[in-house]
mmCIF file of C-alpha atoms and ligand atoms in Angstrom:
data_model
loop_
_atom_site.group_PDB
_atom_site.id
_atom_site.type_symbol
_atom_site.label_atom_id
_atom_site.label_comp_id
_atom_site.label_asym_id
_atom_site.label_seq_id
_atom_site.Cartn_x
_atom_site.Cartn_y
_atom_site.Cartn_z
ATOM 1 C CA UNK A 1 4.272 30.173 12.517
ATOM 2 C CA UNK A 2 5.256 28.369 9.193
ATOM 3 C CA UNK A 3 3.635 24.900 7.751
ATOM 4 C CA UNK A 4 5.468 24.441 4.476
ATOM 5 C CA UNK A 5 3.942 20.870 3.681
ATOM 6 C CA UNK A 6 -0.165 20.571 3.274
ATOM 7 C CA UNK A 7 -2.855 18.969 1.046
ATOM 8 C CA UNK A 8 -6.219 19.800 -0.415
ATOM 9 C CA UNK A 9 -8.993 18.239 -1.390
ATOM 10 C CA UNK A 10 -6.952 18.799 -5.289
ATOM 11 C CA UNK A 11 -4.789 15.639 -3.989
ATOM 12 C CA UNK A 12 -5.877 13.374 -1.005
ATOM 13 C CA UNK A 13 -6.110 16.435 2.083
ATOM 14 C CA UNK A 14 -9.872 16.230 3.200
ATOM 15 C CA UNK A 15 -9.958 19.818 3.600
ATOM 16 C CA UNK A 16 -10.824 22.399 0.654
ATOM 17 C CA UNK A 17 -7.999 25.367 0.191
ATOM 18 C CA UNK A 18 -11.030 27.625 1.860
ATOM 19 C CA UNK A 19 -11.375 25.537 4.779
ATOM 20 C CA UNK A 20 -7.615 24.646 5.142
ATOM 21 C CA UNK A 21 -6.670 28.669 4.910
ATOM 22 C CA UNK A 22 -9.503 28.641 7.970
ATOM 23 C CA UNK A 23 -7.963 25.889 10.292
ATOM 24 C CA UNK A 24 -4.129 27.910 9.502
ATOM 25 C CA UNK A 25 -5.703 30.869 10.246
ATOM 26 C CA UNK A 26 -7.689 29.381 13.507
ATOM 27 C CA UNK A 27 -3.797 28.061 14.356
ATOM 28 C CA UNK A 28 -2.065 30.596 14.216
ATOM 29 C CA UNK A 29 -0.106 29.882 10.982
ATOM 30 C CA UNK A 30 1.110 32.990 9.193
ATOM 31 C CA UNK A 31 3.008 31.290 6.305
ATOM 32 C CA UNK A 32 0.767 28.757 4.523
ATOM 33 C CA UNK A 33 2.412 26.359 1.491
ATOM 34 C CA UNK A 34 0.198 24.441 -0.871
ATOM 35 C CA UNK A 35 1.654 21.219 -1.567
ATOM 36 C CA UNK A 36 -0.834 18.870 -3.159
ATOM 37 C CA UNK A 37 0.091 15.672 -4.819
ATOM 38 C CA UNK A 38 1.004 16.836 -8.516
ATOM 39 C CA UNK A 39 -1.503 19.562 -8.710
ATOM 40 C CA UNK A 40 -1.091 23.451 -8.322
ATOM 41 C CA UNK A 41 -5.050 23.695 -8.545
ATOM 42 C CA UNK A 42 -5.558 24.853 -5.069
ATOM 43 C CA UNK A 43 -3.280 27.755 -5.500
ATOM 44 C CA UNK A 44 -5.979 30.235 -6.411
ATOM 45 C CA UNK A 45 -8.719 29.269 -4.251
ATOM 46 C CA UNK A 46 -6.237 29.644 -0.956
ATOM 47 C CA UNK A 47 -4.654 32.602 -2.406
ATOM 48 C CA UNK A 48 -8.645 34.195 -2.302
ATOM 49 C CA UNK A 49 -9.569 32.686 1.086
ATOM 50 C CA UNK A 50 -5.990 34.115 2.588
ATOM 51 C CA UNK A 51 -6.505 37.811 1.371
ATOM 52 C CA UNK A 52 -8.917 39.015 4.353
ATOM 53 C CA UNK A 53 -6.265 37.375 6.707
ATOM 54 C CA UNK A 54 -2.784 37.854 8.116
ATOM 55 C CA UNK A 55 -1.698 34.665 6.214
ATOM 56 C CA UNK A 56 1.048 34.137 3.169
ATOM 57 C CA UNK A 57 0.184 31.549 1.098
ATOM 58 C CA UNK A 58 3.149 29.720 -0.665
ATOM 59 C CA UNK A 59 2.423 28.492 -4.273
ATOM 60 C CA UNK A 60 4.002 24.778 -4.172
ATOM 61 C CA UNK A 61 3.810 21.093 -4.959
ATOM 62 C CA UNK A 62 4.623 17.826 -4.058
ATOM 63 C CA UNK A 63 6.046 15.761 -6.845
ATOM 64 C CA UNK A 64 5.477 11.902 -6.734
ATOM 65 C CA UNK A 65 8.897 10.003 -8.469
ATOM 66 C CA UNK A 66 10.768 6.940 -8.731
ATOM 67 C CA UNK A 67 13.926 5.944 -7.283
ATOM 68 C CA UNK A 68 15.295 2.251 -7.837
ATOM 69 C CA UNK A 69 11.422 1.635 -7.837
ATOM 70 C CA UNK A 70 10.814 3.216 -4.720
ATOM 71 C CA UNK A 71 8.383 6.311 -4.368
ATOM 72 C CA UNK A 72 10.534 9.464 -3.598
ATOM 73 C CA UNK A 73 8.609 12.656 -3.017
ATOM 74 C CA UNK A 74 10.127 15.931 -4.241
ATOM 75 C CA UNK A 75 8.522 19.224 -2.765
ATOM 76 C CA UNK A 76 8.628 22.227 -5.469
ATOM 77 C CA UNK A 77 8.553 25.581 -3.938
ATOM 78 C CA UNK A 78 7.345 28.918 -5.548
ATOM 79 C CA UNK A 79 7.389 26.826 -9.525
ATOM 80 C CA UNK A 80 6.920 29.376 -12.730
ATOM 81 C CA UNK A 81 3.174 28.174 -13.123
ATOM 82 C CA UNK A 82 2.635 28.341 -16.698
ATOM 83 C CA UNK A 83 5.558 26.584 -17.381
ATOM 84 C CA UNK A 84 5.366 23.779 -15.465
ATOM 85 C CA UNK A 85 1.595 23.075 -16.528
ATOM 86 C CA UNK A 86 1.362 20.938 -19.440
ATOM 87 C CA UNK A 87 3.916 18.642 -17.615
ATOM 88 C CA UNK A 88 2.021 18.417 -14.694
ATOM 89 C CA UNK A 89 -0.990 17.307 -16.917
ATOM 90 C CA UNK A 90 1.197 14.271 -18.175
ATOM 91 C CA UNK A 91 1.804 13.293 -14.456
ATOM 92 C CA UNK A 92 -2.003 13.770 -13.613
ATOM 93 C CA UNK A 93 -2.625 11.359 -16.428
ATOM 94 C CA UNK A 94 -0.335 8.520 -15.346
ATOM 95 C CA UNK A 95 -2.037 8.889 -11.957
ATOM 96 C CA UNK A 96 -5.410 8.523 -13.317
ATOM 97 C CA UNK A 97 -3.765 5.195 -15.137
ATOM 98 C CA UNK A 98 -2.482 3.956 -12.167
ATOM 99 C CA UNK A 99 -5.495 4.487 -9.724
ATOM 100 C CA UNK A 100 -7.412 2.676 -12.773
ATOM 101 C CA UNK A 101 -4.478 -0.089 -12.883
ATOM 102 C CA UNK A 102 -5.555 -0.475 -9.076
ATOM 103 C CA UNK A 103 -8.756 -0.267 -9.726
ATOM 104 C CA UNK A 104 -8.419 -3.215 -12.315
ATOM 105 C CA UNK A 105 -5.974 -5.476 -9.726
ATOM 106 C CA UNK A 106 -9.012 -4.874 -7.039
ATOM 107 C CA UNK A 107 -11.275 -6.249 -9.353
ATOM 108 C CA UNK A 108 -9.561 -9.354 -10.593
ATOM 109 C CA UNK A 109 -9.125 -9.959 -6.533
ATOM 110 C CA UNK A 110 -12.915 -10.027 -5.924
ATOM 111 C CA UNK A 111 -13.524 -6.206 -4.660
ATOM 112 C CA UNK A 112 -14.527 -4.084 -7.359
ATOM 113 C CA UNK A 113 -15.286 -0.496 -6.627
ATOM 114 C CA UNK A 114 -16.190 2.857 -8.205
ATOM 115 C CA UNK A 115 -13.867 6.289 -8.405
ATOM 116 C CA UNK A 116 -15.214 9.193 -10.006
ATOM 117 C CA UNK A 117 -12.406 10.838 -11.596
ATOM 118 C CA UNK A 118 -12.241 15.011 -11.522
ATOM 119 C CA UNK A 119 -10.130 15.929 -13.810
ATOM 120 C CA UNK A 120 -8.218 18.270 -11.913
ATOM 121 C CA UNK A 121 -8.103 16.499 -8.680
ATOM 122 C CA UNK A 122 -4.892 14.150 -8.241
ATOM 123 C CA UNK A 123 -6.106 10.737 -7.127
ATOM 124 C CA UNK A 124 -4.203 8.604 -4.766
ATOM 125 C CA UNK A 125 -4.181 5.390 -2.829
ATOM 126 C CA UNK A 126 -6.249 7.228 -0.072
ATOM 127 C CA UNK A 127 -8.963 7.322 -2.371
ATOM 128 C CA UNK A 128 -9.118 4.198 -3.271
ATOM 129 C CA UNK A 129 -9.004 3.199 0.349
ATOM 130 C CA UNK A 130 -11.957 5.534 1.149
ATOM 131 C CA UNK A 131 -14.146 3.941 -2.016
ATOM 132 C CA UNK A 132 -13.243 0.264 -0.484
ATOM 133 C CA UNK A 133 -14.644 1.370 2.823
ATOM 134 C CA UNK A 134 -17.538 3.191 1.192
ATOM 135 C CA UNK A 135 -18.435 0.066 -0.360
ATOM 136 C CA UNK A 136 -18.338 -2.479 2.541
ATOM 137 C CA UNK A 137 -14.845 -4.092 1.731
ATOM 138 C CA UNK A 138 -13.129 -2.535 4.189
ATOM 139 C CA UNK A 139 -13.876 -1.114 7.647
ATOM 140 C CA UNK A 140 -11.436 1.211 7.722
ATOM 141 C CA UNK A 141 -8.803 2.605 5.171
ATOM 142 C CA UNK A 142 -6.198 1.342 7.143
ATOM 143 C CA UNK A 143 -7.586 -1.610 6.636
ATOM 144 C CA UNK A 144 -7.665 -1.168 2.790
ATOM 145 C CA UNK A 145 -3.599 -0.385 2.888
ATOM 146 C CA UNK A 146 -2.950 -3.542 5.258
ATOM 147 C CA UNK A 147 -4.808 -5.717 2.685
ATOM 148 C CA UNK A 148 -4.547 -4.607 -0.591
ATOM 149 C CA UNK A 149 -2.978 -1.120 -1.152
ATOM 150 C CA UNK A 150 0.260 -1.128 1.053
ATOM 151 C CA UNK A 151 3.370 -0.942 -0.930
ATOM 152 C CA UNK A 152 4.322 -4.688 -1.003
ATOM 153 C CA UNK A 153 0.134 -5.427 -0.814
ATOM 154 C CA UNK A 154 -1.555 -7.262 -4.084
ATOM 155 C CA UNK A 155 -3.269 -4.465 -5.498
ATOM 156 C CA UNK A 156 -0.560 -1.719 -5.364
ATOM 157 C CA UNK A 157 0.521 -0.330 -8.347
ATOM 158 C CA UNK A 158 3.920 1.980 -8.878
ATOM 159 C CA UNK A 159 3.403 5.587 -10.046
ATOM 160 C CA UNK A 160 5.128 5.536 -13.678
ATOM 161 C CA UNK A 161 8.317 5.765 -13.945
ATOM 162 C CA UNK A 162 9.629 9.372 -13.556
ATOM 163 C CA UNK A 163 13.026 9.371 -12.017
ATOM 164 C CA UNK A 164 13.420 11.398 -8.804
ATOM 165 C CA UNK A 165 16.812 13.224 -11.401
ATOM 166 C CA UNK A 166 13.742 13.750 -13.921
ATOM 167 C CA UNK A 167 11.673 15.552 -11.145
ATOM 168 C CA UNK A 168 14.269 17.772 -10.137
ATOM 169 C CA UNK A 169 15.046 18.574 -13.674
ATOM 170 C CA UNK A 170 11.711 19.338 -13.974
ATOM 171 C CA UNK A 171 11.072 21.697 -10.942
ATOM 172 C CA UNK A 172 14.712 23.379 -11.789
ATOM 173 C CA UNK A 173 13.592 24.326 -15.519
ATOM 174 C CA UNK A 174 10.218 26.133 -14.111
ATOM 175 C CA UNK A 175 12.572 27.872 -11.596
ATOM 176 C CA UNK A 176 11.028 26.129 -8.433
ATOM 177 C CA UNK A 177 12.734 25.010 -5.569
ATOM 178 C CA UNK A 178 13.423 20.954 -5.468
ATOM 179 C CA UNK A 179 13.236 20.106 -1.389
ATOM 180 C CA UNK A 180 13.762 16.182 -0.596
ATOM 181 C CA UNK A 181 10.018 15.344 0.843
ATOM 182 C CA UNK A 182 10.486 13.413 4.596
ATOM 183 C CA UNK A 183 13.817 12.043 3.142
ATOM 184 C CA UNK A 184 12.969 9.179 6.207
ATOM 185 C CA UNK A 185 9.882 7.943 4.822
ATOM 186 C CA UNK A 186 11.709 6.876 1.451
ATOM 187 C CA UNK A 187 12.242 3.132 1.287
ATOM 188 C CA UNK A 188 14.842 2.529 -1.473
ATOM 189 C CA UNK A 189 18.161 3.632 0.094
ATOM 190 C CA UNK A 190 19.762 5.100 2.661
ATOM 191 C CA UNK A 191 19.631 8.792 3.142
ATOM 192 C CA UNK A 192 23.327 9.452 3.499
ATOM 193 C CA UNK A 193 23.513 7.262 0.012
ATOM 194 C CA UNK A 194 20.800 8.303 -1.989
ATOM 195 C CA UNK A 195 20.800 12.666 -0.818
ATOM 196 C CA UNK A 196 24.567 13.116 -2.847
ATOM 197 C CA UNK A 197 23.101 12.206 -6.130
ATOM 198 C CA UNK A 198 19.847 14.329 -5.294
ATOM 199 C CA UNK A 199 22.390 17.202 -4.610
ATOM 200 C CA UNK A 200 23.978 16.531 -8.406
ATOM 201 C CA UNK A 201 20.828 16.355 -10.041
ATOM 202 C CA UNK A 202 20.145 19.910 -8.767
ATOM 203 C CA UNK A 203 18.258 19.617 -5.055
ATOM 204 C CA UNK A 204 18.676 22.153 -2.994
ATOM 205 C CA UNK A 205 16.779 21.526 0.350
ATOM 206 C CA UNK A 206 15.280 18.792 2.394
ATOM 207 C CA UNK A 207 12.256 18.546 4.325
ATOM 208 C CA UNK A 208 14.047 18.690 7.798
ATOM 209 C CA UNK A 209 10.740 18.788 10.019
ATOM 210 C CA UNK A 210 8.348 16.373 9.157
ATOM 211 C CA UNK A 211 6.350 14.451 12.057
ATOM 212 C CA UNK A 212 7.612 11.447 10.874
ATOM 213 C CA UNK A 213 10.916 12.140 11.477
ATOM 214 C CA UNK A 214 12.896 11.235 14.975
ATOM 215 C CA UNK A 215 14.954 13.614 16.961
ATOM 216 C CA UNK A 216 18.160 12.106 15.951
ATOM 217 C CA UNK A 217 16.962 11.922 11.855
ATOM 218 C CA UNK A 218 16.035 15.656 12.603
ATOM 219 C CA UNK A 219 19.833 16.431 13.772
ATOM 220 C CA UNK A 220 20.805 14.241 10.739
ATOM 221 C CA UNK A 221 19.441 16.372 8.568
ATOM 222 C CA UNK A 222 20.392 19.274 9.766
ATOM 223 C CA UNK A 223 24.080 18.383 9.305
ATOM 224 C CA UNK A 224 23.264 17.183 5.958
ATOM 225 C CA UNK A 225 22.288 20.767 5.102
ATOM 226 C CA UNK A 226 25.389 22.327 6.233
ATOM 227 C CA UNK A 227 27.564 19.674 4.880
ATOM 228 C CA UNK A 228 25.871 19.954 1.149
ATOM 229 C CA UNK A 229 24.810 23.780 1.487
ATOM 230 C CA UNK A 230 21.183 23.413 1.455
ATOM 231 C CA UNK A 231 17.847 24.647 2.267
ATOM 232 C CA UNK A 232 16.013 23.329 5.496
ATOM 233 C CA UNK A 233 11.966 23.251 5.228
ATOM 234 C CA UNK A 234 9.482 21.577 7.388
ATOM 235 C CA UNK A 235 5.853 21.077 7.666
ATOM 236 C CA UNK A 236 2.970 18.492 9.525
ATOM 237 C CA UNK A 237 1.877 17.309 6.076
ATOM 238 C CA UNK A 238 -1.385 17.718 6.960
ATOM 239 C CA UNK A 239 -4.450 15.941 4.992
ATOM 240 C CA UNK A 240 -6.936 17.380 7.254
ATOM 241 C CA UNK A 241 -9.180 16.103 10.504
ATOM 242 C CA UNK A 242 -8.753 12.827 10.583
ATOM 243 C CA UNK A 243 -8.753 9.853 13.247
ATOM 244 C CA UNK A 244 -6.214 7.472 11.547
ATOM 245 C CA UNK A 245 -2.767 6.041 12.770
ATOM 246 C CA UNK A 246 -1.223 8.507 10.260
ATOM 247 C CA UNK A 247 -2.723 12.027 11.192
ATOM 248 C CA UNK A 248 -1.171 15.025 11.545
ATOM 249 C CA UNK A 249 -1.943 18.123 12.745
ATOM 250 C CA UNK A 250 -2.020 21.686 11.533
ATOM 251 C CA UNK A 251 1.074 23.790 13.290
ATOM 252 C CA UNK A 252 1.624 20.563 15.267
ATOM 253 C CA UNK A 253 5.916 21.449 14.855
ATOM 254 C CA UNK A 254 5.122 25.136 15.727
ATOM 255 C CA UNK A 255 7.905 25.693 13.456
ATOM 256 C CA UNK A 256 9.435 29.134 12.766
ATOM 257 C CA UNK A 257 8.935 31.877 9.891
ATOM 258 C CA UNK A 258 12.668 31.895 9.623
ATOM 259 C CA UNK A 259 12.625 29.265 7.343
ATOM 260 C CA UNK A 260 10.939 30.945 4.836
ATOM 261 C CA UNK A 261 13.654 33.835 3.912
ATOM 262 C CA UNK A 262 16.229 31.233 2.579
ATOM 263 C CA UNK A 263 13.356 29.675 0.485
ATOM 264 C CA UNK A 264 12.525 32.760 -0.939
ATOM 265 C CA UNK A 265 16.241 33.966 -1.998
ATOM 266 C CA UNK A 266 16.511 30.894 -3.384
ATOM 267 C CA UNK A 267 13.402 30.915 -5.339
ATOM 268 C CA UNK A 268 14.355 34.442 -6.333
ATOM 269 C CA UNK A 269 17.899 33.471 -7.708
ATOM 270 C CA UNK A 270 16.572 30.721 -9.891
ATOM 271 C CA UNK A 271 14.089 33.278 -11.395
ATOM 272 C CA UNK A 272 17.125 35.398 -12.091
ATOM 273 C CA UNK A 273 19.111 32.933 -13.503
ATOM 274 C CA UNK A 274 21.994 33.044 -10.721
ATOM 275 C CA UNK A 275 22.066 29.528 -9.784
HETATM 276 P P1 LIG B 1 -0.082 7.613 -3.292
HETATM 277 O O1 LIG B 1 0.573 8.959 -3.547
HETATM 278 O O2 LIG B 1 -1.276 7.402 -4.149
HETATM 279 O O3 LIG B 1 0.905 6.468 -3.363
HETATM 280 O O4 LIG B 1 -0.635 7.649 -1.785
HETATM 281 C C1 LIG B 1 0.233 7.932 -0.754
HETATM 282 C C2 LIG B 1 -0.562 8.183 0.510
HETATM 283 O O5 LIG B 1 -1.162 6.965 0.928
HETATM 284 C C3 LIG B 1 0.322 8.615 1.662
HETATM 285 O O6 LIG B 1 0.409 10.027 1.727
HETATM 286 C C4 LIG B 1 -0.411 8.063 2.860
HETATM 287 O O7 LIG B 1 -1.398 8.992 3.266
HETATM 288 C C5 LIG B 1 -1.123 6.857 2.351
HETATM 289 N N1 LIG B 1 -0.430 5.587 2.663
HETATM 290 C C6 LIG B 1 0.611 5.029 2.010
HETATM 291 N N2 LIG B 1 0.967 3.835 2.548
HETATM 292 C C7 LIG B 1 0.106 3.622 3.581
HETATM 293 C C8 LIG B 1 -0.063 2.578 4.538
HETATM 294 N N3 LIG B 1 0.709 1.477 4.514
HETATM 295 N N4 LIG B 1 -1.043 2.720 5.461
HETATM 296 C C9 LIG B 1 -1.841 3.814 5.464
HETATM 297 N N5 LIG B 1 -1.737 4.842 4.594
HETATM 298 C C10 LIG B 1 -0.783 4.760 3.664
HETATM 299 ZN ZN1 LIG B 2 -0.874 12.980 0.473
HETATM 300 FE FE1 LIG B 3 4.792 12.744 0.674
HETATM 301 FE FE1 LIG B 4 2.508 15.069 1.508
#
């Protein structure tokens, strides 16, 4: 079994990469992919915890960009590390900016709270949400997102600008493979309008299986990969045990490790320089 989407506590999963590599392991997963929010800093740590097991782990990402002001997330498979480092570090600094700008908004509205920063964790809107509960503003973080963090709520804030064309740009030149995140989830366009000009800045899969995703969007995107010649991935994009409207569970698309030979080739070509 294959999960090729998942987060650590190095992004907003709830789970460390030790206790994450546990559950896949405790589900059966034998291909494991570590996709946290702008961050490869759980790499290692699930790399060590996997060893003693029958379990793969898959060095990856999940890049947070613009398009036409919309958040479009771009998945990064098997990156050259040291090369894509010190520009992850400038997009782990505008996230720090905008959790602060959020911060600041929440403030000004009347419901100031606290964030302790680690410097190599990613923070996100889930955090916030969590500190709002934590301090009696909010019952639940859903309730957080309905009232203030939502996308069209007061105190949301835009990550920076960083074009989804910069992103794959970005992944291409550290030889990682750029996979269109839950291409159903994005809000600025349609999908059969927005993948073509993905495909000419250099993508070369989508996220196919994603538990947000419909039967029908599933078969979409399947004939979007044959049409355009690309890569199909698919994962629960887990964030760990939760009880919230948005949880996902580990293995939940029992999904197969067939996937995972095209992913590789592909990774293996751009570190050749064939494509
Ligand atoms: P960020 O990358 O900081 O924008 O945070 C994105 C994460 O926030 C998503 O992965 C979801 O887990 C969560 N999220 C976004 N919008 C909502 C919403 N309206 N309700 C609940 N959770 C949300
Ligand atoms: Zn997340
Ligand atoms: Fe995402
Ligand atoms: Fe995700």
């Amino acid at each position: 079994m294959l999960e090729l989407h998942c987060h650590t506590t190095y992004s907003d999963g709830t789970l460390t990469p030790q206790a994450l590599v546990a559950a896949a392991v405790a589900q059966g997963v034998r291909c494991l992919a570590i996709t946290d929010h702008d961050s490869m800093a759980g790499w290692d740590e699930a790399i060590a915890a996997a060893e003693p097991h029958n379990l793969e782990i898959v060095p990856g990402l999940e890049l947070s960009t613009v398009w036409q002001d919309k958040s479009l997330h771009i998945l990064g498979f098997y990156p050259e590390r040291s090369q894509l480092e010190l520009p992850l570090q400038d997009r782990l600094a505008g996230r720090y900016r905008r959790a602060q700008a959020m911060l600041d908004k929440l403030r000004a509205l009347g419901y100031p709270v606290e964030l302790c920063f680690d410097p190599n964790m990613a923070p996100g809107r889930p955090h916030i949400a969590a500190a709002l509960v934590q301090a009696g503003h909010a019952q639940s973080s859903q309730e957080a997102f309905d009232r203030w963090l939502g996308d069209d709520r007061p105190a949301y804030v835009e990550y920076e600008k960083f074009s989804a064309v910069e992103g794959i740009q970005l992944l291409r030149q550290c030889h990682a493979v750029p996979v269109w995140a839950h291409p159903y989830l994005f809000r600025g366009g349609e999908v059969a309008a927005v993948l073509p000009e993905l495909v000419a800045a250099g993508l070369m899969g989508i996220e196919v299986y994603h538990p947000s995703h419909t039967a029908s969007q599933r078969r979409q995107l399947e004939a979007y990969c044959q049409q355009y010649g690309l890569i199909m991935t698919g994962g629960s994009d887990y964030h760990g045990p939760s009880k919230d409207d948005r949880h996902t569970d580990l293995n939940q698309l029992q999904l197969s490790d067939a996937l995972l030979l095209p992913l590789k080739q592909a990774a293996q070509r751009l570190r050749h320089g064939s494509c």
